Structures are given as C-alpha cells and as structure tokens.
Short mmCIF file of C-alpha atoms in Angstrom, two decimals:
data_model
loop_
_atom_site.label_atom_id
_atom_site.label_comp_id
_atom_site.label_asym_id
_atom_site.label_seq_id
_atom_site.Cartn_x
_atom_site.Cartn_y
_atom_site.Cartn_z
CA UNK A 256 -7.65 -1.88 4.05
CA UNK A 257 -8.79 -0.35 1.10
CA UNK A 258 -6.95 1.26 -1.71
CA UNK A 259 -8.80 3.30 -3.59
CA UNK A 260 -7.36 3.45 -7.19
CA UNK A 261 -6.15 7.40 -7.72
CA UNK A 262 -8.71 9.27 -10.01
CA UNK A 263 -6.95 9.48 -13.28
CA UNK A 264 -4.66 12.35 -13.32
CA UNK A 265 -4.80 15.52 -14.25
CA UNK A 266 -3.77 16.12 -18.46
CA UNK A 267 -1.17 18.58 -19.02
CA UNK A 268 -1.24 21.52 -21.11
CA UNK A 269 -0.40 20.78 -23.90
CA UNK A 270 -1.65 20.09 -27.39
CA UNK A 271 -1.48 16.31 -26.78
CA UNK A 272 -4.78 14.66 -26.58
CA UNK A 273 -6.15 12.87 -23.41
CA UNK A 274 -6.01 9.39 -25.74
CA UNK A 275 -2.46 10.19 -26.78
CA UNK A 276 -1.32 10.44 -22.97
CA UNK A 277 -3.98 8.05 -21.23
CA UNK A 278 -4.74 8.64 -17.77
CA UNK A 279 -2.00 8.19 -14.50
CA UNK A 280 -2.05 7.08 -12.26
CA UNK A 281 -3.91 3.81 -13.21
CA UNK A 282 -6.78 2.71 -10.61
CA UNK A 283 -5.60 0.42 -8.41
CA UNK A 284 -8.06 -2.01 -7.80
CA UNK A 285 -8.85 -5.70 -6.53
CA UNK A 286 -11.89 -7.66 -6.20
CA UNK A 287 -14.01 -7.55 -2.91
CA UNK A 288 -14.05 -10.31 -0.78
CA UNK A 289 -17.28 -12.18 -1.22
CA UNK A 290 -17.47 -13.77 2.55
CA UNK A 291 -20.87 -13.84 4.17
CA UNK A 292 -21.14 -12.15 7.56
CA UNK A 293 -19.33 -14.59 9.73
CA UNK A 294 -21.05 -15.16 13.94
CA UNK A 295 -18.60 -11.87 14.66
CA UNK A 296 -18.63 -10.63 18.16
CA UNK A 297 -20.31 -7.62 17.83
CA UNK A 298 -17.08 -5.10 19.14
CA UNK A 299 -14.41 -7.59 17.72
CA UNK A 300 -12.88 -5.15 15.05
CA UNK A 301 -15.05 -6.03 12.56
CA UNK A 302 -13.30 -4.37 9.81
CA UNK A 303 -13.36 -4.43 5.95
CA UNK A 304 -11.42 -2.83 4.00
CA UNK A 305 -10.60 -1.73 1.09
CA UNK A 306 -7.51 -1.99 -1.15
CA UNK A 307 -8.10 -0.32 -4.63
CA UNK A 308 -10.57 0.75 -3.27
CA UNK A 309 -12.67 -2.23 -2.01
CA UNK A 310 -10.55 -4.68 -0.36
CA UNK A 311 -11.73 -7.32 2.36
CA UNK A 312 -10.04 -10.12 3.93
CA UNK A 313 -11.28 -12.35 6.89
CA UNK A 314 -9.90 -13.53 10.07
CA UNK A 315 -10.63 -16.44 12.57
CA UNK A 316 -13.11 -16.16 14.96
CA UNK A 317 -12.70 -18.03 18.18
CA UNK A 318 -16.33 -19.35 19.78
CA UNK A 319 -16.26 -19.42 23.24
CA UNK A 320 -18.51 -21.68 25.22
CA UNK A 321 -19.13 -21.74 29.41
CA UNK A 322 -21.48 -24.63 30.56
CA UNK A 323 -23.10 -24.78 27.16
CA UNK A 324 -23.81 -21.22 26.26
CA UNK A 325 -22.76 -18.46 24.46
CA UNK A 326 -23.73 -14.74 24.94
CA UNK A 327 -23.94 -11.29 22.58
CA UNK A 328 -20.89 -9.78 23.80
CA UNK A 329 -21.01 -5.75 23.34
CA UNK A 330 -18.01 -3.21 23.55
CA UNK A 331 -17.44 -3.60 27.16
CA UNK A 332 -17.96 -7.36 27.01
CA UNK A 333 -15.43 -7.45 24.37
CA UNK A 334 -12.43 -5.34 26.23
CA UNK A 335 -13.62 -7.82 29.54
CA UNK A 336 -12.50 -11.08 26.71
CA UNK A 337 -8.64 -9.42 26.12
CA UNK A 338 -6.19 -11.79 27.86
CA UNK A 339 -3.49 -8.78 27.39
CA UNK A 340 -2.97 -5.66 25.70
CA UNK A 341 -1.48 -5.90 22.56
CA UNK A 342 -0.01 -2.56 20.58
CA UNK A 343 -0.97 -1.80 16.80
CA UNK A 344 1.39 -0.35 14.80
CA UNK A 345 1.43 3.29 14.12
CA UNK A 346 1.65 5.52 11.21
CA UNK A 347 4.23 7.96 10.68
CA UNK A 348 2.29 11.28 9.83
CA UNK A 349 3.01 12.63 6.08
CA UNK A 350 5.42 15.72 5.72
CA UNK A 351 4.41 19.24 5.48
CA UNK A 352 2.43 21.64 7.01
CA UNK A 353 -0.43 19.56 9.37
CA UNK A 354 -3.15 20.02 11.57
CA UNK A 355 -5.25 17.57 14.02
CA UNK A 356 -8.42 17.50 15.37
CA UNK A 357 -9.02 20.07 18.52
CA UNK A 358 -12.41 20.86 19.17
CA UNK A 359 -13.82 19.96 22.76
CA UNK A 360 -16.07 17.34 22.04
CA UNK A 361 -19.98 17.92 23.68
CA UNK A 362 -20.77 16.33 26.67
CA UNK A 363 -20.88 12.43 26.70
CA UNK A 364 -24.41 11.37 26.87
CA UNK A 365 -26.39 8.98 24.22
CA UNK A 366 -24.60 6.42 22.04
CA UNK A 367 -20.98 7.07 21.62
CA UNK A 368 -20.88 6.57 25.73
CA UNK A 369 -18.58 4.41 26.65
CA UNK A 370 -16.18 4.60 24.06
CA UNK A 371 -12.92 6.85 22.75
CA UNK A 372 -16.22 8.38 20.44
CA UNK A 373 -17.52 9.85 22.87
CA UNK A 374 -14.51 12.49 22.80
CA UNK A 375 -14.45 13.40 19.99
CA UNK A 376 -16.03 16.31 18.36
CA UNK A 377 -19.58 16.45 16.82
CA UNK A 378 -19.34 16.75 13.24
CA UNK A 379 -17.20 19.37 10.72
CA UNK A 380 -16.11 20.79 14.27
CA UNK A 381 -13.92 17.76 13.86
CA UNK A 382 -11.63 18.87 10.81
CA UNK A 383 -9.42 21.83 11.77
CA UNK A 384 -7.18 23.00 8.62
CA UNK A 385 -3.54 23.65 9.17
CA UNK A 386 -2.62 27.27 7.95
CA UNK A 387 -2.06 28.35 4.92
CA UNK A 388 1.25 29.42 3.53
CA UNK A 389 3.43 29.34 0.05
CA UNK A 390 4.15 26.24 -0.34
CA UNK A 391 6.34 25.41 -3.76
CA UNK A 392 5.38 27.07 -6.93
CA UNK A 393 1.50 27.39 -4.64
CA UNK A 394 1.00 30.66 -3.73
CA UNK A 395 -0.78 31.05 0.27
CA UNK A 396 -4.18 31.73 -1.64
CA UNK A 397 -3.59 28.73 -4.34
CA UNK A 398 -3.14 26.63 -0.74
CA UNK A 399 -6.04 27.84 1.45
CA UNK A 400 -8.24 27.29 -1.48
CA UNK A 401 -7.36 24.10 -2.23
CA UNK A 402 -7.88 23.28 1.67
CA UNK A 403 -11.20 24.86 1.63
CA UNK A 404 -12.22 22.13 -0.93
CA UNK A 405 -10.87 19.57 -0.08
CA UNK A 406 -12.74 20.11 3.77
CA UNK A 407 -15.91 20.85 1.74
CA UNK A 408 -15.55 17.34 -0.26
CA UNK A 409 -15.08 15.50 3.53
CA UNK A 410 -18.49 17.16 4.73
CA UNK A 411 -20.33 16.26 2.15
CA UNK A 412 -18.66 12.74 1.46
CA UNK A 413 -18.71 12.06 5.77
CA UNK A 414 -21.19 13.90 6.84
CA UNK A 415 -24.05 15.14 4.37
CA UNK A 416 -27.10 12.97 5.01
CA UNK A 417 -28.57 14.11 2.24
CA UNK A 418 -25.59 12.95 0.55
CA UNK A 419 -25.79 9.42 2.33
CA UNK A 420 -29.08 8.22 0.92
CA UNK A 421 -29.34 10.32 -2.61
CA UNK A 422 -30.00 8.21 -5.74
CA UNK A 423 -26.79 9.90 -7.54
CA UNK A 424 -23.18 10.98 -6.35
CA UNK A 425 -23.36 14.47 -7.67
CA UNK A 426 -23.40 16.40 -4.77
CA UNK A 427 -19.70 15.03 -3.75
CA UNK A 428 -18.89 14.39 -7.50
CA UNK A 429 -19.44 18.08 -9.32
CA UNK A 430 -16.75 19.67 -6.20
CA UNK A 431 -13.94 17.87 -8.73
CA UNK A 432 -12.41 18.67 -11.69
CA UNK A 433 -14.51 17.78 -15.00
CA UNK A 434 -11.83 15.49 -16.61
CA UNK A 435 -12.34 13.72 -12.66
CA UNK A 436 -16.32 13.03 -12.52
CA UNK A 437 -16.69 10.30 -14.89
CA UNK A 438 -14.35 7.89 -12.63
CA UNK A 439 -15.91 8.98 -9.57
CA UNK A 440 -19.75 8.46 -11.09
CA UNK A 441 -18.65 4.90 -12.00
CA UNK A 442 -17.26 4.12 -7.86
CA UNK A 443 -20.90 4.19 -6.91
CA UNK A 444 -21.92 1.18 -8.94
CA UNK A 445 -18.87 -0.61 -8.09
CA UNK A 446 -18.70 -0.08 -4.60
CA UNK A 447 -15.31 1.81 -4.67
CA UNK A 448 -16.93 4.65 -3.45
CA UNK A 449 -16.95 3.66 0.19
CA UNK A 450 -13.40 4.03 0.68
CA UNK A 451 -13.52 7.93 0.55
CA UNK A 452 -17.48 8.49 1.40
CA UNK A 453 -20.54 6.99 3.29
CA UNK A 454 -23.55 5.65 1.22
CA UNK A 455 -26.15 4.53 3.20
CA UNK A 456 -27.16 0.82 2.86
CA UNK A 457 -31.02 1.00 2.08
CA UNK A 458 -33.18 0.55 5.11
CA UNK A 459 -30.32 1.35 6.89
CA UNK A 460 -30.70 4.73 9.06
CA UNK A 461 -29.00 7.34 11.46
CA UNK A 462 -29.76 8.61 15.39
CA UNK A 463 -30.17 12.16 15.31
CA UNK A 464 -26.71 12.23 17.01
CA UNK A 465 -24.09 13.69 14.11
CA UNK A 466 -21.34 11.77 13.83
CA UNK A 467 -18.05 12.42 15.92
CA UNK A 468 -14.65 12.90 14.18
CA UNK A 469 -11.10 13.28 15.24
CA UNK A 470 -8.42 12.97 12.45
CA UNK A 471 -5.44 15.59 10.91
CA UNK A 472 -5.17 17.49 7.78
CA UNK A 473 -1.74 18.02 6.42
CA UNK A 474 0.02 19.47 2.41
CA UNK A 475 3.06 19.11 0.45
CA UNK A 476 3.88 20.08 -2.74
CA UNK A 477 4.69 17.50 -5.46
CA UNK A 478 4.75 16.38 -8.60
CA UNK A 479 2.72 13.48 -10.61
CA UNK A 480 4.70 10.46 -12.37
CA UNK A 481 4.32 13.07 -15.87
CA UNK A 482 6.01 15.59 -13.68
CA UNK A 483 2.88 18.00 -13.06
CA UNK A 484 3.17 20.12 -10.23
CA UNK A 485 0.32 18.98 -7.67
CA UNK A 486 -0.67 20.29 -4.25
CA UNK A 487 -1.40 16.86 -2.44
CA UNK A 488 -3.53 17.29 0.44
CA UNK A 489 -3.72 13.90 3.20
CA UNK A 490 -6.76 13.71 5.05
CA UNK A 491 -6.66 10.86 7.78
CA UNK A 492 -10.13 10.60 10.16
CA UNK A 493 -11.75 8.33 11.84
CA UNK A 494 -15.13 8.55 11.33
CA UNK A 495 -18.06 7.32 14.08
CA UNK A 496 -22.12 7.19 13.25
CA UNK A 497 -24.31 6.38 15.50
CA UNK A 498 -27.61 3.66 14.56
CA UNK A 499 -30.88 2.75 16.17
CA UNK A 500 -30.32 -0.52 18.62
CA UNK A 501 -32.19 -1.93 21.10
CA UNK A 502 -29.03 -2.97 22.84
CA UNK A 503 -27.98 -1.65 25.93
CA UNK A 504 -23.92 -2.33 25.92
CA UNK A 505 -21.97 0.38 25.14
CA UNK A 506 -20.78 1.42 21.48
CA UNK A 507 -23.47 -1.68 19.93
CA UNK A 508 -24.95 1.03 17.67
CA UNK A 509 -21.46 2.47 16.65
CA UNK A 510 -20.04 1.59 13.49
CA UNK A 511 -16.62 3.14 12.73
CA UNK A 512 -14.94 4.04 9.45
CA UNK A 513 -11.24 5.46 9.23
CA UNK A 514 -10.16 6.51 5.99
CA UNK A 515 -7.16 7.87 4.87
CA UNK A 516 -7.18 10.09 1.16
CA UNK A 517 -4.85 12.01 -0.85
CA UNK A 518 -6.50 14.39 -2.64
CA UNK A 519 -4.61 16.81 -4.91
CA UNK A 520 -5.26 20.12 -7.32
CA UNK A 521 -2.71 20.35 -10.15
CA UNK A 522 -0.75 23.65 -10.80
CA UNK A 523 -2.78 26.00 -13.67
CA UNK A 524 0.44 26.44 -15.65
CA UNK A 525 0.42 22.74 -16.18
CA UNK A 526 -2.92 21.49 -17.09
CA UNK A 527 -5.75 22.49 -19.75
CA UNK A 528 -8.84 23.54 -18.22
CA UNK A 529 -11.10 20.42 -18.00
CA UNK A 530 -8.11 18.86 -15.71
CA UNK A 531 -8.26 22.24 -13.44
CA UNK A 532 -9.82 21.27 -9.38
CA UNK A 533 -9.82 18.33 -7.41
CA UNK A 534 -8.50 15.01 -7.17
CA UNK A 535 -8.26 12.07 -5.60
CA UNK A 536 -4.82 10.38 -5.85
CA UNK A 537 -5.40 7.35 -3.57
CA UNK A 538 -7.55 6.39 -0.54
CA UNK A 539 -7.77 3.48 1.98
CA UNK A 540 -10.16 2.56 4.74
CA UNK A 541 -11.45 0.19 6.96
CA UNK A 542 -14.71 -0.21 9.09
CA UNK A 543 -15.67 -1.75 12.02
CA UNK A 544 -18.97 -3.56 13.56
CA UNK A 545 -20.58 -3.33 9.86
CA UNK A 546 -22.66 -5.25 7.88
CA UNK A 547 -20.39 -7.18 5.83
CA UNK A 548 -22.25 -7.86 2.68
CA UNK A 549 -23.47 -4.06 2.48
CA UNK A 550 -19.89 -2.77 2.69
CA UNK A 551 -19.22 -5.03 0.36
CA UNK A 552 -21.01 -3.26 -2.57
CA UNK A 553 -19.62 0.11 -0.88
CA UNK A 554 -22.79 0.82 1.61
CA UNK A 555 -23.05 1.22 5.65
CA UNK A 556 -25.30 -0.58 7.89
CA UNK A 557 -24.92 -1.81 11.39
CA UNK A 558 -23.79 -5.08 11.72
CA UNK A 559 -25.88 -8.07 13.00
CA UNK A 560 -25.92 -9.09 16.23
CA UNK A 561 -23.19 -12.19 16.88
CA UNK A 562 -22.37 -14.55 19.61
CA UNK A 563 -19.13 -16.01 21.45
CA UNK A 564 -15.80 -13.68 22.46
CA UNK A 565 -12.93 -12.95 20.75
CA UNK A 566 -9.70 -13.33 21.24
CA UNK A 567 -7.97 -10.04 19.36
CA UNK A 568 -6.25 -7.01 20.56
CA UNK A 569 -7.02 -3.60 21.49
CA UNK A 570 -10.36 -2.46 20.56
CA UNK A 571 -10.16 0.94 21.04
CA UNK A 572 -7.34 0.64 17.84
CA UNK A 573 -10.71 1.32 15.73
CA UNK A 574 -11.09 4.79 16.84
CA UNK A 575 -7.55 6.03 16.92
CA UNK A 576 -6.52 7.59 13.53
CA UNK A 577 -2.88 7.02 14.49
CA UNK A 578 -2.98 3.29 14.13
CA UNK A 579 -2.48 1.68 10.81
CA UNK A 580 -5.15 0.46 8.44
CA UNK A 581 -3.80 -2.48 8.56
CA UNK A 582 -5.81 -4.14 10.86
CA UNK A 583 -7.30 -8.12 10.83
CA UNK A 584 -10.32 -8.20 8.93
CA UNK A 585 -13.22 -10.30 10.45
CA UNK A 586 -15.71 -10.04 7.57
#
C-alpha cells in the first residue's frame, strides 16, 4: 500500500516566514522494495504498493506442478486455482457528504470481458461528485469549486494520455497551489508520483479502450495540525487500463490501480496567497498484474507473463474500491 507523504501544507497568513514555520505535514515516506519480478501468476493480485508514497512488499508464491508441467494461468485460470473464498477486509467510508460511482457502464465487449471491469464506466463518466452544500466556515460555492478541481486533477492524473507519456508533470502539477508544485515536480523523479497518477513506463502503451472507473467522492471540513481551516476532499477509485496482449484469457491485458487521496484547499482567511488551491494531504495505492520493476520507479506496464497457480484469495478484491489497500503484495 502506498502512502504518499502529504504535500507540505498550506502557510498561514501571517507575517511569519515559510522557514520560520517549515512545512506540515512532513512527507511520509519509505524506501521501495527493490525485488525483481518474481514467476507471478499472471491474475494472482500482483500488487505493489505504496506507503509514503512508494511502498512494496512481497509475498510467497506457491508453484504448482501436474505430471511435470506448469501452465500461464490467466484471470479465469486463477479464480479455477481458489480452494475457498476468502473475505478481505473492508473500509469504513470517510464522514461527510459522499458520492459513488453510477454511470451504466458500455456494453461488455473487448478487454475488460470477463471481469468486475467490465462494469464499470468508461472513463470521467466514472467520478460522480456528491452535491455541494455549506459545509463549516466553506461556503456551497467555496465547496463545488474545490470539487470541480479536485475531479479535474483525477482526469488528468488517471486518465489524460497525454499526461501519461509527457516528459514533465506540469499538466497535473500547475492545477495546485504554487507553494505545492515544487514537492509534486520532485515525485516524478522519485517515483512517488504513482501513488496519486499514472506515468506510462516507456515502451509501454494503451488499447484504444479508455479506462473503466468505479470509486466515491466524499468532503469534510477540518483543520491542519497548525489549526488551518481545510476542506479535505477523499477520492477512493479503482482504476482499470487496458494493454496490447496476445493472450486470449480474460483480464491478461488488465492492469489495475486503486488509489485512495486526500486532497484539500485551505480556507482564504488563513493562508497568504502562494499557499491558496490544491493539495494533497496523503495518498495510498496498490496495483495489480504490473510490471514490478517499472512501478517501482513510479511507472505502469503490463506485467510479464508467469507460470504455476496460486494459492490466494478473492481476485476480484482488486477491482472493488471497498476493500482495503491492504492487500499481500506479490512483487
């Protein structure tokens, strides 16, 4: 699961400098796991994730042999290997106002058959705002606009492919707050960045098919640790692109990403102007049936083709945006 360290907080009004009162909260961070792609079944949850914003672990892979051989086991394959079902935890949803995914999804033909994917919307028809109303000292316009960015900053970090491949973050990074960009600028180097947006591992490439997306949106009012009145905004989506394979099982050119952010916009009384806009406060993720040494440095690709079955729970747990990040890592 990753945790992706907050972006330094907002600095309040006053005549203070930013040096004087340092930045809160404090990244949290801790090292990537540097594990090789391990002979993974291709639909075990093959998950990394990051804590900080990069975290991995790994888990034990069982190889199963029948008279000598071992075969590439895709999505169906893998459900056919379960001995019995076994429940994930859930996650409690956040307080405050909330809204979940509703959009019929399009009709279930090319690579998300199959799999829960495959019902879910195409694309931004995916994120559905709750409504806006007062909420604290935020007035109903101070709330919808903050929700309007904060959906902007998930299309372009989720879904812009122009986004995906360009040399620089600055299409995602210029929708925050100046005092915010410098942090954000230095996730791309350090791979942090894939906890709350897709980059593109190079050579790596999408189907035409836009990604499908179910997930909620929900708001509170708050305040930061220096008691700054924030507008906190938790996004939680599951995220599913779809890559070129010459395999034939179902969901083999599916690699999933579920990320949960808390994004917040500090209240104008409170801050000087370079802290005014968007934040990120924290973010966590996980992916599944990735290249392990690309998400690694923060980049998606489709993992490589593996052998043998599994023995691990549910795999449909990858898709659901309910169950916790929490889940066994096999990178």
């Amino acid at each position: 699961m990753t945790d992706h360290r907050a972006t330094p907080e907002p600095d309040p009004a006053d005549p203070l400098s930013a040096d004087a009162l340092g930045r809160v909260p404090e990244w949290l961070r801790q090292a990537a796991p540097e594990a090789e792609p391990t002979r993974l079944e291709r639909w075990r949850i093959g998950l990394a994730r990051h804590s900080g914003k990069l975290l991995g672990g790994a888990v034990a892979v069982l190889l199963l042999a029948c008279a000598g051989v071992v075969t590439t086991v895709g999505y169906q394959g893998y459900r056919r290997w379960q001995a019995a079902p076994v429940a994930y935890p859930t996650v409690s949803p956040p307080s405050g106002e909330q809204a979940v995914t509703s959009a019929s999804p399009p009709p279930a033909t090319g690579p998300f058959d199959g799999t829960p994917a495959a019902a879910f919307p195409q694309g931004a028809a995916g994120i559905a705002l709750p409504r806006a109303k007062r909420t604290g000292p935020f007035t109903e316009k101070q709330v919808a606009d903050t929700l309007a960015k904060v959906r902007k900053a998930l299309v372009t970090a989720r879904l812009d492919r122009a986004f995906f491949t360009a040399k620089n973050p600055e299409r995602l990074v210029r929708q925050f707050a100046p005092d915010a960009r410098a942090d954000l600028r230095g996730d791309v180097p350090s791979g942090e960045v894939g906890s709350y947006a897709t980059r593109l591992a190079p050579g790596a490439r999408l189907t035409a098919d836009q990604p499908r997306v179910k997930g909620r949106i929900s708001y509170r009012a708050t305040k930061d640790p220096r008691g700054i009145r924030i507008l906190a905004v938790t996004t939680n989506f599951v995220w599913a692109y779809a890559f070129p394979t010459a395999s034939t099982e179902p969901g083999d050119g599916v690699v999933v990403v579920h990320d949960t952010v808390v994004w917040s916009v500090p209240h104008p009384d409170d801050v000087r102007r370079g802290s005014l806009g968007l934040w990120i406060e924290k973010s966590d993720s996980y992916a599944s049936n990735i290249d392990c040494a690309a998400w690694d440095k923060g980049l998606l690709a489709l993992g490589k083709p593996s052998f043998g079955g599994p023995v691990d729970p549910d795999p449909d747990a990858v898709f659901d945006p309910d169950k916790t990040l929490d889940l066994p890592d096999t990178c």
